[in-house]
């Protein structure tokens, strides 16, 4: 498959580059055609492929679940309803175990969205690695990454979404004063060490969303990388490695979606816990 | 792998999806699951109640059956004693009847004897006079011997 590239390094770097739209230094807007272009655009650019696939898969998720939710009945459920209820029940069980029975209208839908959406985005990893980029290349699109979760922007975007909720609930449940006091007095409750506590707590606070996002990104990026490396083998030998890795990857994509959800629940639980010292 | 606006875009679509899910997906699904749980719980409860009712009904039926059997036994016993009583009564009546018939017959016989005796008595005077006339070959005056004849008749 790597025949149309000059060398395998180019193949790899091509498969790891997003389709980026942004503003060049000369003020023009357009798609980046090389890594240099992307570097030139800097922050004011957007990964169109990531946005497209994540949005598309989110719509797939909502479409399936809305279909089920529209036709729900309390009697004997159909296949689709069964599946959706299974997901909902799974999410609810996990919430009950970690978050407890506090009334919160947000955490359930949030966890369900994370679980199914992240799973679907991870699932794109199982699409044979060259199909979609190749088709896109035929259509004149220079880069096309299909797995949104291998883009660190996507995972950090979600983890910071959870992070903002954590801040919101901290302020709402504990109040700004108690929240601020918690940053100062923990872990060493002595006034002379407040500055030290503050540094620790702030690092701790920001380490959570970053590790949350990077964990998912790292796992999927590494998995994608291995698929790319396998794709460098001669075509008759690829199946020997890609099949076992794909089967193993089924576990990973489900597990990573689950871990992302559980961590979100855990962070929100910590934000709700008032008397925990 | 550079941080850019995609992060913000992803954050926005994430929020939109969560809001949509919160509004249109989560509530109907959870509500319907609660409802089904309730229905199933009610069904199970009803099944238990029905079982209990069945048990009670069986017990009642057993009781009824026992009572009926007892009643039947009582009836049979009553009937048996009544039959015995009737037989006894019939026997008593029969023997009474027999006695009465016997007594009647006895009375008839006594009457017959008495009548014969009266007849004999009424005719003994005549016979005696005739006998005496024949013996005495003479006519005896009935008037003069009336007293003696009456005495004779009374002695019979």
CSV table of C-alpha atoms in Angstrom, one decimal:
chain,number,residue,atom,x,y,z
A,1,UNK,CA,0.0,0.0,0.0
A,2,UNK,CA,2.9,2.2,0.6
A,3,UNK,CA,3.9,2.2,-3.0
A,4,UNK,CA,2.6,5.6,-3.9
A,5,UNK,CA,4.8,7.2,-1.2
A,6,UNK,CA,8.4,7.8,-1.5
A,7,UNK,CA,9.3,6.1,1.7
A,8,UNK,CA,7.6,4.6,4.7
A,9,UNK,CA,8.3,7.7,6.8
A,10,UNK,CA,6.3,9.8,4.5
A,11,UNK,CA,3.5,7.2,4.5
A,12,UNK,CA,3.4,7.3,8.3
A,13,UNK,CA,3.5,11.0,8.6
A,14,UNK,CA,0.8,11.4,6.0
A,15,UNK,CA,-1.5,9.1,7.9
A,16,UNK,CA,-0.9,11.0,11.0
A,17,UNK,CA,-1.6,14.4,9.6
A,18,UNK,CA,-5.0,16.0,9.8
A,19,UNK,CA,-6.8,17.8,7.1
A,20,UNK,CA,-6.3,21.4,8.4
A,21,UNK,CA,-8.1,24.5,7.3
A,22,UNK,CA,-6.8,27.8,8.5
A,23,UNK,CA,-5.2,31.2,7.9
A,24,UNK,CA,-1.8,31.3,6.2
A,25,UNK,CA,0.7,34.0,7.3
A,26,UNK,CA,-0.1,36.0,4.2
A,27,UNK,CA,-3.7,36.4,5.4
A,28,UNK,CA,-5.3,33.9,3.0
A,29,UNK,CA,-7.5,31.1,4.2
A,30,UNK,CA,-7.2,27.6,2.8
A,31,UNK,CA,-6.4,23.9,3.4
A,32,UNK,CA,-2.9,23.1,4.5
A,33,UNK,CA,-0.9,20.9,2.0
A,34,UNK,CA,2.1,20.1,4.1
A,35,UNK,CA,3.2,19.9,7.7
A,36,UNK,CA,4.9,23.3,7.1
A,37,UNK,CA,1.6,24.8,6.2
A,38,UNK,CA,0.0,23.5,9.4
A,39,UNK,CA,2.8,24.8,11.5
A,40,UNK,CA,2.4,28.2,9.8
A,41,UNK,CA,-1.3,28.3,10.7
A,42,UNK,CA,-0.7,27.7,14.3
A,43,UNK,CA,-3.7,27.8,16.6
A,44,UNK,CA,-6.0,29.6,14.3
A,45,UNK,CA,-6.8,26.5,12.2
A,46,UNK,CA,-9.2,23.7,12.4
A,47,UNK,CA,-8.9,20.0,11.7
A,48,UNK,CA,-11.8,19.5,9.3
A,49,UNK,CA,-11.5,15.7,9.2
A,50,UNK,CA,-11.7,15.5,13.0
A,51,UNK,CA,-14.6,17.8,13.1
A,52,UNK,CA,-16.4,16.1,10.3
A,53,UNK,CA,-16.1,12.6,11.7
A,54,UNK,CA,-16.8,13.4,15.3
A,55,UNK,CA,-19.8,15.4,14.3
A,56,UNK,CA,-21.0,12.8,11.9
A,57,UNK,CA,-20.6,10.0,14.5
A,58,UNK,CA,-22.2,12.1,17.2
A,59,UNK,CA,-25.2,12.5,14.8
A,60,UNK,CA,-25.2,8.7,14.3
A,61,UNK,CA,-25.3,8.2,18.0
A,62,UNK,CA,-28.1,10.7,18.5
A,63,UNK,CA,-30.0,9.4,15.5
A,64,UNK,CA,-30.0,5.8,16.8
A,65,UNK,CA,-30.9,6.7,20.3
A,66,UNK,CA,-33.5,9.3,19.3
A,67,UNK,CA,-35.2,6.7,17.1
A,68,UNK,CA,-35.3,4.4,20.0
A,69,UNK,CA,-36.5,7.1,22.4
A,70,UNK,CA,-39.3,8.2,20.1
A,71,UNK,CA,-40.9,4.8,19.9
A,72,UNK,CA,-40.3,3.6,23.4
A,73,UNK,CA,-43.0,1.6,25.1
A,74,UNK,CA,-43.2,0.1,28.5
A,75,UNK,CA,-44.3,-3.2,27.2
A,76,UNK,CA,-42.0,-5.7,25.3
A,77,UNK,CA,-39.2,-3.7,23.8
A,78,UNK,CA,-37.9,-4.1,20.3
A,79,UNK,CA,-34.3,-4.8,19.3
A,80,UNK,CA,-33.2,-1.2,19.0
A,81,UNK,CA,-34.9,-0.2,22.2
A,82,UNK,CA,-33.4,-3.2,23.9
A,83,UNK,CA,-29.9,-2.2,22.8
A,84,UNK,CA,-30.4,1.4,23.8
A,85,UNK,CA,-31.9,0.5,27.2
A,86,UNK,CA,-28.9,-1.8,27.7
A,87,UNK,CA,-26.5,1.1,27.2
A,88,UNK,CA,-28.6,3.3,29.4
A,89,UNK,CA,-28.7,0.7,32.2
A,90,UNK,CA,-25.0,0.1,31.9
A,91,UNK,CA,-24.3,3.8,32.3
A,92,UNK,CA,-26.8,4.1,35.1
A,93,UNK,CA,-25.2,1.2,37.0
A,94,UNK,CA,-21.8,2.8,36.8
A,95,UNK,CA,-23.1,6.2,37.9
A,96,UNK,CA,-24.9,4.6,40.8
A,97,UNK,CA,-21.8,2.8,41.9
A,98,UNK,CA,-19.5,5.8,41.7
A,99,UNK,CA,-21.6,8.9,41.9
A,100,UNK,CA,-24.3,7.5,44.1
A,101,UNK,CA,-27.9,8.5,44.0
A,102,UNK,CA,-27.5,12.3,44.1
A,103,UNK,CA,-30.2,13.9,41.9
A,104,UNK,CA,-28.4,15.2,38.8
A,105,UNK,CA,-30.0,15.5,35.4
A,106,UNK,CA,-26.7,16.1,33.6
A,107,UNK,CA,-24.4,13.2,34.6
A,108,UNK,CA,-26.5,10.5,33.0
A,109,UNK,CA,-26.8,12.0,29.5
A,110,UNK,CA,-23.2,13.2,29.7
A,111,UNK,CA,-21.9,9.7,30.5
A,112,UNK,CA,-24.1,8.1,27.9
A,113,UNK,CA,-22.9,10.5,25.2
A,114,UNK,CA,-19.3,10.0,26.2
A,115,UNK,CA,-19.6,6.2,26.2
A,116,UNK,CA,-21.4,5.8,22.8
A,117,UNK,CA,-19.8,8.7,21.0
A,118,UNK,CA,-16.2,7.9,22.0
A,119,UNK,CA,-16.9,4.3,21.2
A,120,UNK,CA,-18.1,5.2,17.7
A,121,UNK,CA,-15.1,7.5,17.2
A,122,UNK,CA,-12.7,4.7,18.4
A,123,UNK,CA,-14.6,2.3,16.2
A,124,UNK,CA,-13.4,4.1,13.1
A,125,UNK,CA,-10.0,2.7,13.9
A,126,UNK,CA,-11.2,-0.7,12.7
A,127,UNK,CA,-12.0,0.6,9.2
A,128,UNK,CA,-9.1,-0.6,7.1
A,129,UNK,CA,-6.6,2.1,7.4
A,130,UNK,CA,-6.1,3.1,3.7
A,131,UNK,CA,-9.7,3.0,2.4
A,132,UNK,CA,-11.0,6.4,3.4
A,133,UNK,CA,-7.7,8.4,3.0
A,134,UNK,CA,-7.2,6.7,-0.3
A,135,UNK,CA,-10.7,7.6,-1.5
A,136,UNK,CA,-10.2,11.1,-0.2
A,137,UNK,CA,-6.9,11.4,-2.0
A,138,UNK,CA,-8.7,10.4,-5.2
A,139,UNK,CA,-11.1,13.2,-4.6
A,140,UNK,CA,-8.2,15.6,-4.2
A,141,UNK,CA,-8.2,15.9,-0.4
A,142,UNK,CA,-4.6,15.8,0.7
A,143,UNK,CA,-5.0,14.4,4.2
A,144,UNK,CA,-7.9,12.6,5.8
A,145,UNK,CA,-7.7,11.0,9.3
A,146,UNK,CA,-10.8,9.0,10.1
A,147,UNK,CA,-10.3,8.4,13.8
A,148,UNK,CA,-11.2,11.6,15.7
A,149,UNK,CA,-9.9,10.3,19.0
A,150,UNK,CA,-6.4,10.1,17.5
A,151,UNK,CA,-6.5,13.8,17.3
A,152,UNK,CA,-5.4,15.3,20.6
A,153,UNK,CA,-7.7,18.3,20.0
A,154,UNK,CA,-10.8,16.1,20.0
A,155,UNK,CA,-9.9,14.3,23.3
A,156,UNK,CA,-8.8,17.4,25.0
A,157,UNK,CA,-11.9,19.2,23.8
A,158,UNK,CA,-14.0,16.6,25.6
A,159,UNK,CA,-11.9,16.4,28.7
A,160,UNK,CA,-12.0,20.1,29.1
A,161,UNK,CA,-15.8,20.0,28.6
A,162,UNK,CA,-15.8,17.7,31.6
A,163,UNK,CA,-13.3,20.0,33.4
A,164,UNK,CA,-15.6,23.0,33.0
A,165,UNK,CA,-18.4,21.0,34.5
A,166,UNK,CA,-16.1,20.1,37.4
A,167,UNK,CA,-15.4,23.7,38.0
A,168,UNK,CA,-19.1,24.6,37.7
A,169,UNK,CA,-20.2,22.0,40.2
A,170,UNK,CA,-17.3,22.9,42.6
A,171,UNK,CA,-18.5,26.4,42.6
A,172,UNK,CA,-22.2,25.4,42.8
A,173,UNK,CA,-22.0,22.8,45.5
A,174,UNK,CA,-19.1,24.0,47.6
A,175,UNK,CA,-19.4,27.7,46.8
A,176,UNK,CA,-16.5,29.9,45.7
A,177,UNK,CA,-15.2,30.4,49.2
A,178,UNK,CA,-15.1,26.8,50.2
A,179,UNK,CA,-13.7,25.8,46.9
A,180,UNK,CA,-10.9,28.4,47.1
A,181,UNK,CA,-10.2,27.4,50.7
A,182,UNK,CA,-10.0,23.8,49.6
A,183,UNK,CA,-7.3,24.8,47.1
A,184,UNK,CA,-5.3,26.5,49.9
A,185,UNK,CA,-5.7,24.1,52.9
A,186,UNK,CA,-5.2,20.8,51.2
A,187,UNK,CA,-3.2,18.7,51.7
A,188,UNK,CA,-1.2,20.5,54.5
A,189,UNK,CA,-3.7,22.4,56.6
A,190,UNK,CA,-1.3,25.0,58.0
A,191,UNK,CA,-1.3,28.7,57.0
A,192,UNK,CA,2.5,28.8,56.4
A,193,UNK,CA,2.1,26.1,53.7
A,194,UNK,CA,-0.9,27.6,51.9
A,195,UNK,CA,1.2,28.8,48.9
A,196,UNK,CA,2.6,25.3,48.5
A,197,UNK,CA,-0.8,23.7,48.8
A,198,UNK,CA,-2.1,26.1,46.2
A,199,UNK,CA,0.6,25.2,43.7
A,200,UNK,CA,-0.1,21.5,44.3
A,201,UNK,CA,-3.8,21.8,44.0
A,202,UNK,CA,-3.8,23.9,40.9
A,203,UNK,CA,-1.5,21.4,39.2
A,204,UNK,CA,-3.7,18.6,40.4
A,205,UNK,CA,-6.8,20.4,39.1
A,206,UNK,CA,-5.4,20.9,35.6
A,207,UNK,CA,-3.6,17.6,35.5
A,208,UNK,CA,-7.0,15.8,35.6
A,209,UNK,CA,-8.5,17.1,32.3
A,210,UNK,CA,-5.1,16.9,30.6
A,211,UNK,CA,-4.5,13.3,31.6
A,212,UNK,CA,-8.1,12.5,31.0
A,213,UNK,CA,-7.8,13.6,27.4
A,214,UNK,CA,-4.3,12.5,26.7
A,215,UNK,CA,-5.0,9.0,28.0
A,216,UNK,CA,-7.7,8.4,25.4
A,217,UNK,CA,-5.6,10.1,22.7
A,218,UNK,CA,-2.5,8.1,23.6
A,219,UNK,CA,-4.2,4.8,23.5
A,220,UNK,CA,-5.9,5.4,20.2
A,221,UNK,CA,-2.9,7.1,18.6
A,222,UNK,CA,-0.7,4.2,19.5
A,223,UNK,CA,-3.2,1.7,18.2
A,224,UNK,CA,-3.5,3.7,15.0
A,225,UNK,CA,0.3,3.8,14.7
A,226,UNK,CA,0.5,0.0,14.9
A,227,UNK,CA,-2.1,-0.3,12.2
A,228,UNK,CA,0.0,2.0,10.1
A,229,UNK,CA,3.1,0.0,10.7
A,230,UNK,CA,1.3,-3.2,9.9
A,231,UNK,CA,0.1,-1.6,6.7
A,232,UNK,CA,3.7,-1.2,5.7
A,233,UNK,CA,4.2,-4.9,5.4
A,234,UNK,CA,3.8,-6.6,2.1
A,235,UNK,CA,0.1,-7.0,1.4
A,236,UNK,CA,0.1,-10.8,1.6
A,237,UNK,CA,1.6,-10.7,5.2
A,238,UNK,CA,-0.6,-8.0,6.6
A,239,UNK,CA,-3.5,-10.1,7.7
A,240,UNK,CA,-1.2,-12.2,10.0
A,241,UNK,CA,-0.7,-9.1,12.2
A,242,UNK,CA,-3.6,-6.8,11.4
A,243,UNK,CA,-6.3,-9.4,12.2
A,244,UNK,CA,-5.0,-10.2,15.7
A,245,UNK,CA,-4.4,-6.5,16.4
A,246,UNK,CA,-7.9,-5.6,15.1
A,247,UNK,CA,-9.5,-8.2,17.3
A,248,UNK,CA,-7.5,-7.0,20.3
A,249,UNK,CA,-8.3,-3.5,19.3
A,250,UNK,CA,-12.1,-4.2,19.7
A,251,UNK,CA,-11.4,-4.6,23.3
A,252,UNK,CA,-9.3,-1.5,23.5
A,253,UNK,CA,-11.8,0.8,21.9
A,254,UNK,CA,-14.6,-0.3,24.1
A,255,UNK,CA,-12.4,-0.2,27.2
A,256,UNK,CA,-11.1,3.3,26.4
A,257,UNK,CA,-14.6,4.6,25.9
A,258,UNK,CA,-15.6,3.1,29.2
A,259,UNK,CA,-12.5,4.5,31.0
A,260,UNK,CA,-13.2,8.0,29.6
A,261,UNK,CA,-16.7,7.8,30.9
A,262,UNK,CA,-15.8,6.4,34.3
A,263,UNK,CA,-13.1,9.1,34.7
A,264,UNK,CA,-15.7,11.8,33.8
A,265,UNK,CA,-18.0,10.4,36.4
A,266,UNK,CA,-15.2,10.2,39.0
A,267,UNK,CA,-14.2,13.8,38.5
A,268,UNK,CA,-17.8,15.0,38.7
A,269,UNK,CA,-18.2,12.9,41.9
A,270,UNK,CA,-15.2,14.6,43.4
A,271,UNK,CA,-16.7,18.0,42.5
A,272,UNK,CA,-19.8,17.0,44.4
A,273,UNK,CA,-18.1,15.5,47.4
A,274,UNK,CA,-18.3,18.2,50.1
A,275,UNK,CA,-16.9,16.7,53.2
A,276,UNK,CA,-14.0,14.8,51.8
A,277,UNK,CA,-10.7,15.4,53.5
B,1,UNK,CA,-0.4,17.0,16.5
B,2,UNK,CA,-0.8,20.6,17.3
B,3,UNK,CA,-3.4,22.3,19.4
B,4,UNK,CA,-5.7,24.4,17.4
B,5,UNK,CA,-9.3,25.5,17.1
B,6,UNK,CA,-10.5,21.9,16.7
B,7,UNK,CA,-10.4,21.7,20.5
B,8,UNK,CA,-12.9,24.4,20.8
B,9,UNK,CA,-15.0,23.0,18.0
B,10,UNK,CA,-15.0,19.6,19.6
B,11,UNK,CA,-15.9,21.2,22.9
B,12,UNK,CA,-18.9,22.9,21.3
B,13,UNK,CA,-20.2,19.8,19.5
B,14,UNK,CA,-19.7,17.7,22.7
B,15,UNK,CA,-21.8,20.2,24.6
B,16,UNK,CA,-24.5,20.2,21.9
B,17,UNK,CA,-24.6,16.4,21.9
B,18,UNK,CA,-24.8,16.2,25.6
B,19,UNK,CA,-27.6,18.8,25.6
B,20,UNK,CA,-29.5,17.0,22.9
B,21,UNK,CA,-29.1,13.7,24.7
B,22,UNK,CA,-30.2,15.3,28.0
B,23,UNK,CA,-33.3,16.6,26.3
B,24,UNK,CA,-34.5,14.0,23.9
B,25,UNK,CA,-32.8,10.7,24.6
B,26,UNK,CA,-32.1,10.2,28.3
B,27,UNK,CA,-35.5,11.1,29.9
B,28,UNK,CA,-37.8,9.0,27.7
B,29,UNK,CA,-35.5,5.9,27.9
B,30,UNK,CA,-35.0,6.1,31.7
B,31,UNK,CA,-38.7,6.8,32.2
B,32,UNK,CA,-39.8,3.9,30.2
B,33,UNK,CA,-37.3,1.7,32.0
B,34,UNK,CA,-38.7,2.8,35.4
B,35,UNK,CA,-42.2,2.1,34.1
B,36,UNK,CA,-41.3,-1.4,32.9
B,37,UNK,CA,-39.6,-2.1,36.2
B,38,UNK,CA,-42.7,-1.0,38.0
B,39,UNK,CA,-44.9,-3.1,35.7
B,40,UNK,CA,-42.8,-6.2,36.2
B,41,UNK,CA,-42.7,-5.7,40.0
B,42,UNK,CA,-46.5,-5.3,40.0
B,43,UNK,CA,-46.8,-8.4,37.9
B,44,UNK,CA,-44.6,-10.4,40.3
B,45,UNK,CA,-46.6,-9.1,43.3
B,46,UNK,CA,-49.8,-10.0,41.6
B,47,UNK,CA,-48.5,-13.5,40.8
B,48,UNK,CA,-47.6,-14.0,44.5
B,49,UNK,CA,-51.0,-12.7,45.5
B,50,UNK,CA,-52.7,-15.1,43.0
B,51,UNK,CA,-50.7,-18.0,44.4
B,52,UNK,CA,-51.8,-17.1,47.9
B,53,UNK,CA,-55.4,-16.9,46.7
B,54,UNK,CA,-55.1,-20.2,45.0
B,55,UNK,CA,-53.8,-21.7,48.2
B,56,UNK,CA,-56.6,-20.2,50.2
B,57,UNK,CA,-59.2,-21.5,47.6
B,58,UNK,CA,-57.7,-24.9,47.8
B,59,UNK,CA,-57.8,-24.9,51.6
B,60,UNK,CA,-61.4,-23.7,51.5
B,61,UNK,CA,-62.3,-26.4,49.0
B,62,UNK,CA,-60.7,-29.0,51.2
B,63,UNK,CA,-62.6,-27.7,54.2
B,64,UNK,CA,-65.9,-27.7,52.2
B,65,UNK,CA,-65.2,-31.2,51.0
B,66,UNK,CA,-64.5,-32.4,54.6
B,67,UNK,CA,-67.6,-30.8,55.8
B,68,UNK,CA,-69.6,-32.3,53.1
B,69,UNK,CA,-68.2,-35.7,53.8
B,70,UNK,CA,-69.0,-35.3,57.5
B,71,UNK,CA,-72.5,-34.2,56.7
B,72,UNK,CA,-73.0,-37.2,54.4
B,73,UNK,CA,-71.7,-39.5,57.1
B,74,UNK,CA,-74.1,-37.9,59.6
B,75,UNK,CA,-77.0,-38.2,57.1
B,76,UNK,CA,-76.2,-41.8,56.5
B,77,UNK,CA,-76.0,-42.5,60.3
B,78,UNK,CA,-79.3,-40.6,60.8
B,79,UNK,CA,-80.9,-42.5,58.0
B,80,UNK,CA,-79.7,-45.8,59.4
B,81,UNK,CA,-81.0,-45.0,62.9
B,82,UNK,CA,-84.3,-43.8,61.4
B,83,UNK,CA,-84.6,-47.0,59.5
B,84,UNK,CA,-83.9,-49.0,62.6
B,85,UNK,CA,-86.5,-46.9,64.4
B,86,UNK,CA,-89.0,-47.5,61.7
B,87,UNK,CA,-88.4,-51.2,61.8
B,88,UNK,CA,-88.7,-51.2,65.5
B,89,UNK,CA,-91.9,-49.2,65.3
B,90,UNK,CA,-93.2,-51.5,62.6
B,91,UNK,CA,-92.4,-54.5,64.7
B,92,UNK,CA,-94.1,-53.0,67.8
B,93,UNK,CA,-97.1,-52.1,65.7
B,94,UNK,CA,-97.3,-55.5,64.2
B,95,UNK,CA,-97.1,-57.2,67.6
B,96,UNK,CA,-99.7,-54.8,69.0
B,97,UNK,CA,-101.9,-55.5,66.1
B,98,UNK,CA,-101.4,-59.2,66.5
B,99,UNK,CA,-102.3,-58.8,70.2
B,100,UNK,CA,-105.3,-56.8,69.4
B,101,UNK,CA,-106.5,-59.4,66.9
B,102,UNK,CA,-105.8,-62.1,69.4
B,103,UNK,CA,-107.7,-60.3,72.1
B,104,UNK,CA,-110.6,-59.7,69.7
B,105,UNK,CA,-110.7,-63.3,68.8
B,106,UNK,CA,-110.6,-64.2,72.5
B,107,UNK,CA,-113.4,-61.8,73.2
B,108,UNK,CA,-115.4,-63.3,70.3
B,109,UNK,CA,-114.8,-66.7,71.7
B,110,UNK,CA,-115.8,-65.6,75.2
B,111,UNK,CA,-118.9,-64.0,73.9
B,112,UNK,CA,-119.7,-67.1,71.9
B,113,UNK,CA,-119.2,-69.2,75.1
B,114,UNK,CA,-121.3,-66.8,77.1
B,115,UNK,CA,-124.1,-66.9,74.5
B,116,UNK,CA,-124.0,-70.6,74.4
B,117,UNK,CA,-124.0,-70.6,78.1
B,118,UNK,CA,-127.0,-68.2,78.3
B,119,UNK,CA,-128.8,-70.2,75.7
B,120,UNK,CA,-128.1,-73.3,77.7
B,121,UNK,CA,-129.1,-71.5,80.8
B,122,UNK,CA,-132.3,-70.2,79.3
B,123,UNK,CA,-133.1,-73.7,78.0
B,124,UNK,CA,-132.0,-75.6,81.1
B,125,UNK,CA,-135.2,-74.9,82.9
B,126,UNK,CA,-137.3,-76.2,80.1
B,127,UNK,CA,-135.1,-79.2,79.7
B,128,UNK,CA,-135.1,-79.8,83.4
B,129,UNK,CA,-138.9,-79.5,83.5
B,130,UNK,CA,-139.3,-81.7,80.5
B,131,UNK,CA,-136.9,-84.1,82.0
B,132,UNK,CA,-138.8,-84.0,85.4
B,133,UNK,CA,-142.1,-84.3,83.6
B,134,UNK,CA,-140.8,-87.3,81.8
B,135,UNK,CA,-139.4,-88.6,85.1
B,136,UNK,CA,-142.5,-87.9,87.1
B,137,UNK,CA,-144.7,-88.6,84.2
B,138,UNK,CA,-146.8,-85.8,85.5
B,139,UNK,CA,-147.3,-82.3,84.7
B,140,UNK,CA,-145.4,-80.0,87.0
B,141,UNK,CA,-146.7,-76.6,87.5
B,142,UNK,CA,-144.1,-74.2,86.2
B,143,UNK,CA,-145.4,-71.4,88.4
B,144,UNK,CA,-145.0,-73.3,91.6
B,145,UNK,CA,-141.5,-74.5,90.8
B,146,UNK,CA,-140.2,-71.2,89.4
B,147,UNK,CA,-138.1,-70.4,92.4
B,148,UNK,CA,-136.4,-73.7,92.4
B,149,UNK,CA,-135.7,-73.5,88.6
B,150,UNK,CA,-134.2,-70.1,88.9
B,151,UNK,CA,-132.0,-71.4,91.6
B,152,UNK,CA,-130.9,-74.3,89.5
B,153,UNK,CA,-130.2,-72.1,86.5
B,154,UNK,CA,-128.0,-69.8,88.7
B,155,UNK,CA,-126.0,-72.7,89.8
B,156,UNK,CA,-125.1,-73.5,86.2
